[in-house]
Amino acid sequence: MNFPDYFADAESTFDQADFIIFGAPYDKTSSFRIGARNAPKEIRQASWNFETYNVQTGVDLRDIKFHDYGDLCIENDKPEKMIEKLYAFSKQVIEKNKFPIAVGGEHSITPGIVKAFTSDIAVLSLDAHIDYRNKYENEKFNHACVIRRISDHIDIKSIAVLGIRSAEKEEFEEANKNGLFYIDSYKISNEGIDKSLGMVKDYFGQKRIYLTLDIDVIDPAYAPGTSTPEPFGLHPIDIIKTIDFFASQLVGFDIVEVCPEYDKGQTSILAAKIIRHLIQSAWSNKN
Ligand code: MN
Ligand code: MN
């Protein structure tokens, strides 16, 4: 069964909306499984599964003005060109005081969006991978280099990565040497997510935060439809807790690396629910 081709309940126009959802169907640099370009379409379809009312927050999505712009035309672009388009579009959204929500696509889209913000923001990345290679397969804008490219624009002291459990030895050593703040998934499991979020809060202070969610941070038991699955990940509830914890500081969000053809739709369902929760949480903290 096919539902409308826009995100459920995104009934506002671009000009009316406080939140702008847009698809970034890009997977040209993926190293293991290809197919993240199909995620925006699948996540939109999955979004029609849900009620507008959130029993946890008491917020009804029908009270929130949000718009689905559709997909950016980037599928066949070289990485540099794709980044430029993400930057230009995000800039328009931010300049109009709207909250961008990008639906990838692979993680390589994120640096383009972050660049559109002033460099005094903080970036919180939830990811199984540290993504700190300077180049991968001879490509600077590969999805394995996301945090490194973000650190070209944002001070490394304003970046934190939660949930990592995979890195190349040299990449990891370099991240340590340059002072990248991260908490691995084993430590989060031992200490609990609340304590871990408190550590990030101490580190970031009151800075505005851009949140990037690489879906592979979640354990593949819950989110198997992803490009580079990595066991021993976070629980889906940890993501909701992270969003709620920082809701009043959030200025933008993306969800990346969903790869729909590798599961039975459960990862797209989870992604759609997370987007809906994020809108409700960010909105209720600003209203
Ligand atoms: Mn990543
Ligand atoms: Mn990852």
Coordinates of C-alpha atoms and ligand atoms in Angstrom, one line a residue:
M1 CA 0.0 0.0 0.0
N2 CA 1.3 3.4 -0.9
F3 CA 0.7 6.5 1.3
P4 CA 1.2 10.1 0.2
D5 CA 4.8 10.9 -0.8
Y6 CA 5.4 13.5 1.9
F7 CA 6.2 13.0 5.6
A8 CA 2.9 12.4 7.5
D9 CA 1.3 15.5 9.0
A10 CA 3.7 17.9 7.3
E11 CA 0.8 20.1 6.3
S12 CA 2.4 23.5 6.4
T13 CA 3.9 25.5 3.6
F14 CA 7.6 26.3 3.6
D15 CA 6.9 29.9 4.6
Q16 CA 4.5 28.9 7.5
A17 CA 6.7 26.2 8.9
D18 CA 9.0 26.2 11.9
F19 CA 10.6 22.9 10.9
I20 CA 11.7 21.9 7.4
I21 CA 12.1 18.3 6.5
F22 CA 14.1 17.6 3.4
G23 CA 15.4 14.4 1.8
A24 CA 19.1 14.0 0.9
P25 CA 19.1 10.8 -1.2
Y26 CA 22.8 10.2 -1.5
D27 CA 25.0 7.1 -1.2
K28 CA 27.8 7.5 -3.6
T29 CA 30.6 7.1 -1.0
S30 CA 29.2 4.1 0.9
S31 CA 31.9 1.5 1.4
F32 CA 29.9 -1.6 2.4
R33 CA 26.2 -1.6 1.5
I34 CA 24.7 0.8 -1.0
G35 CA 21.0 1.9 -0.8
A36 CA 20.8 4.8 1.6
R37 CA 19.5 6.9 -1.2
N38 CA 16.2 5.1 -0.9
A39 CA 15.8 5.9 2.7
P40 CA 13.9 9.3 2.4
K41 CA 11.2 7.6 0.4
E42 CA 10.9 4.7 2.8
I43 CA 11.0 6.8 5.9
R44 CA 8.2 9.0 4.5
Q45 CA 6.0 6.0 3.9
A46 CA 6.8 4.6 7.4
S47 CA 5.8 8.0 8.9
W48 CA 2.1 7.3 8.0
N49 CA 2.0 4.5 10.6
F50 CA 1.8 6.8 13.6
E51 CA -0.7 8.9 15.6
T52 CA -0.1 12.6 15.8
Y53 CA -0.4 12.6 19.6
N54 CA 2.6 11.7 21.7
V55 CA 1.6 10.0 24.9
Q56 CA 4.9 10.7 26.5
T57 CA 5.1 14.4 25.8
G58 CA 1.4 15.3 25.5
V59 CA 2.3 17.1 22.3
D60 CA 0.1 16.8 19.2
L61 CA 1.9 17.1 15.8
R62 CA -1.1 18.8 14.4
D63 CA -0.3 21.8 16.6
I64 CA 3.2 22.1 15.0
K65 CA 3.9 23.8 11.7
F66 CA 6.3 21.7 9.7
H67 CA 6.9 21.2 6.0
D68 CA 8.3 18.5 3.8
Y69 CA 10.3 20.1 1.0
G70 CA 10.9 16.8 -0.8
D71 CA 14.3 15.6 -1.9
L72 CA 17.3 17.7 -3.0
C73 CA 18.5 16.7 -6.4
I74 CA 21.9 15.3 -5.5
E75 CA 21.8 11.6 -6.3
N76 CA 24.3 11.6 -9.1
D77 CA 26.5 14.5 -7.9
K78 CA 30.2 14.2 -7.0
P79 CA 30.6 14.6 -3.2
E80 CA 31.8 18.3 -3.4
K81 CA 28.8 19.3 -5.5
M82 CA 26.5 17.4 -3.1
I83 CA 28.0 19.2 -0.1
E84 CA 27.6 22.6 -1.9
K85 CA 23.9 21.9 -2.5
L86 CA 23.3 20.8 1.1
Y87 CA 25.0 24.0 2.3
A88 CA 23.0 26.3 0.0
F89 CA 19.7 24.8 0.9
S90 CA 20.4 24.6 4.6
K91 CA 21.5 28.3 4.6
Q92 CA 18.1 29.4 3.2
V93 CA 16.3 27.4 5.9
I94 CA 18.5 28.7 8.8
E95 CA 18.4 32.3 7.6
K96 CA 14.6 32.2 7.8
N97 CA 14.9 31.0 11.4
K98 CA 13.6 27.6 10.6
F99 CA 14.9 24.3 11.9
P100 CA 16.4 22.0 9.3
I101 CA 15.7 18.2 9.5
A102 CA 17.6 16.3 6.9
V103 CA 16.8 12.7 6.0
G104 CA 19.7 10.9 4.4
G105 CA 21.2 9.4 2.6
E106 CA 24.6 8.5 4.0
H107 CA 26.5 10.5 6.6
S108 CA 28.5 12.4 4.0
I109 CA 25.7 14.9 3.7
T110 CA 26.2 16.3 7.2
P111 CA 29.2 18.6 6.8
G112 CA 27.3 20.6 4.1
I113 CA 24.5 21.3 6.6
V114 CA 26.8 22.1 9.5
K115 CA 28.7 24.6 7.4
A116 CA 25.5 26.6 6.9
F117 CA 25.5 27.4 10.7
T118 CA 27.8 29.9 12.3
S119 CA 30.9 28.2 13.7
D120 CA 29.9 28.8 17.3
I121 CA 27.5 25.9 17.4
A122 CA 28.3 22.5 18.9
V123 CA 27.8 19.3 17.0
L124 CA 26.7 16.1 18.8
S125 CA 27.1 13.0 16.7
L126 CA 25.5 9.6 17.6
D127 CA 27.5 7.0 15.6
A128 CA 29.0 3.6 15.9
H129 CA 32.0 5.0 14.0
I130 CA 34.2 7.8 14.9
D131 CA 34.3 9.0 11.3
Y132 CA 37.6 10.8 11.8
R133 CA 39.6 9.7 8.8
N134 CA 41.1 12.5 6.8
K135 CA 40.5 10.6 3.5
Y136 CA 38.9 7.3 2.7
E137 CA 39.2 5.6 -0.7
N138 CA 40.9 8.8 -1.8
E139 CA 37.9 10.9 -1.0
K140 CA 37.9 13.7 1.6
F141 CA 34.1 13.8 1.7
N142 CA 33.6 10.1 2.2
H143 CA 31.1 9.0 4.9
A144 CA 34.0 7.8 6.9
C145 CA 35.4 11.4 7.2
V146 CA 32.3 13.2 8.5
I147 CA 33.7 14.4 11.9
R148 CA 37.0 15.3 10.3
R149 CA 35.2 17.6 7.8
I150 CA 33.0 19.1 10.4
S151 CA 36.1 19.9 12.4
D152 CA 37.3 22.0 9.4
H153 CA 34.5 24.4 10.3
I154 CA 33.7 23.8 14.0
D155 CA 36.3 23.8 16.8
I156 CA 37.0 20.2 17.7
K157 CA 36.3 21.2 21.3
S158 CA 32.7 21.8 20.2
I159 CA 32.2 18.3 18.8
A160 CA 31.2 15.2 20.8
V161 CA 30.5 11.7 19.5
L162 CA 28.4 9.2 21.5
G163 CA 28.2 5.4 21.0
I164 CA 31.3 4.7 19.1
R165 CA 32.6 1.1 18.9
S166 CA 34.6 1.1 15.7
A167 CA 37.6 3.0 14.3
E168 CA 40.8 2.3 12.5
K169 CA 43.8 2.4 14.9
E170 CA 45.5 5.4 13.3
E171 CA 42.2 7.2 13.0
F172 CA 41.5 6.6 16.7
E173 CA 45.0 7.7 17.8
E174 CA 44.6 10.9 15.8
A175 CA 41.2 11.6 17.3
N176 CA 42.7 11.2 20.8
K177 CA 45.7 13.3 19.9
N178 CA 43.5 16.2 18.6
G179 CA 41.3 16.0 21.7
L180 CA 38.0 14.7 20.2
F181 CA 35.4 14.1 22.9
Y182 CA 33.7 10.8 22.6
I183 CA 32.0 8.2 24.9
D184 CA 32.0 4.6 23.5
S185 CA 29.0 2.3 23.7
Y186 CA 30.5 0.1 26.3
K187 CA 31.0 3.0 28.7
I188 CA 27.4 4.2 28.0
S189 CA 26.2 0.7 28.8
N190 CA 28.2 0.7 32.1
E191 CA 27.5 4.2 33.2
G192 CA 24.0 4.7 31.8
I193 CA 22.8 7.1 29.2
D194 CA 21.8 9.8 31.7
K195 CA 25.3 10.1 33.2
S196 CA 26.8 10.1 29.7
L197 CA 24.5 12.9 28.6
G198 CA 25.4 14.9 31.7
M199 CA 29.1 14.6 30.7
V200 CA 28.3 16.0 27.2
K201 CA 26.3 18.8 28.9
D202 CA 29.2 19.8 31.1
Y203 CA 31.4 19.8 28.0
F204 CA 29.1 21.8 25.7
G205 CA 27.6 24.2 28.3
Q206 CA 24.8 26.3 26.9
K207 CA 25.9 26.2 23.2
R208 CA 23.4 25.7 20.5
I209 CA 23.6 22.1 19.3
Y210 CA 23.3 20.4 15.9
L211 CA 22.4 16.8 16.3
T212 CA 23.5 14.2 13.7
L213 CA 22.1 10.7 14.1
D214 CA 23.9 7.9 12.2
I215 CA 21.3 5.2 12.7
D216 CA 24.1 2.6 13.1
V217 CA 24.7 3.9 16.6
I218 CA 21.6 1.9 17.5
D219 CA 22.2 -1.8 18.0
P220 CA 21.6 -3.7 14.7
A221 CA 19.1 -5.9 16.5
Y222 CA 16.8 -2.8 16.5
A223 CA 18.1 -1.1 13.3
P224 CA 19.5 -3.8 11.0
G225 CA 18.7 -1.7 7.8
T226 CA 21.9 0.3 7.7
S227 CA 25.0 0.6 5.5
T228 CA 27.7 -0.6 8.0
P229 CA 26.0 -2.4 10.9
E230 CA 28.1 -2.7 14.1
P231 CA 27.0 -4.9 17.1
F232 CA 26.9 -3.8 20.8
G233 CA 25.1 -0.5 20.1
L234 CA 22.6 1.7 21.9
H235 CA 19.0 1.1 22.7
P236 CA 16.4 3.1 20.7
I237 CA 15.2 4.7 24.0
D238 CA 18.7 6.2 24.5
I239 CA 18.1 8.2 21.3
I240 CA 14.9 9.7 22.6
K241 CA 16.5 10.5 25.9
T242 CA 19.3 12.3 24.1
I243 CA 16.9 14.3 22.1
D244 CA 14.8 15.3 25.2
F245 CA 17.9 16.0 27.2
F246 CA 19.2 18.6 24.7
A247 CA 15.8 19.7 23.2
S248 CA 16.0 23.3 24.3
Q249 CA 19.5 23.7 22.7
L250 CA 18.8 22.0 19.4
V251 CA 19.0 24.0 16.2
G252 CA 19.2 21.3 13.5
F253 CA 19.0 17.6 13.0
D254 CA 19.8 14.9 10.5
I255 CA 19.2 11.1 10.4
V256 CA 21.5 9.2 8.1
E257 CA 22.6 5.8 7.0
V258 CA 19.3 4.0 6.9
C259 CA 19.5 1.4 4.2
P260 CA 16.0 0.1 3.7
E261 CA 16.7 -2.9 1.5
Y262 CA 18.6 -4.7 4.3
D263 CA 15.6 -5.2 6.6
K264 CA 11.8 -5.6 6.6
G265 CA 11.1 -2.0 7.2
Q266 CA 11.8 -1.8 10.9
T267 CA 14.7 0.7 10.6
S268 CA 12.6 3.1 8.6
I269 CA 9.8 2.8 11.1
L270 CA 12.2 3.6 13.9
A271 CA 13.7 6.6 11.9
A272 CA 10.2 8.0 11.2
K273 CA 9.2 7.8 14.9
I274 CA 12.5 9.4 16.0
I275 CA 11.9 12.3 13.6
R276 CA 8.3 12.8 14.9
H277 CA 9.6 12.7 18.5
L278 CA 12.3 15.2 17.7
I279 CA 9.9 17.7 16.2
Q280 CA 7.6 17.3 19.3
S281 CA 10.4 17.6 21.8
A282 CA 12.2 20.6 20.2
W283 CA 8.9 22.4 19.6
S284 CA 7.6 21.9 23.2
N285 CA 10.9 23.2 24.6
K286 CA 10.6 26.4 22.6
N287 CA 6.9 27.0 23.3
Ligands
MN1 MN 28.8 8.0 10.4
MN2 MN 28.4 4.9 11.4

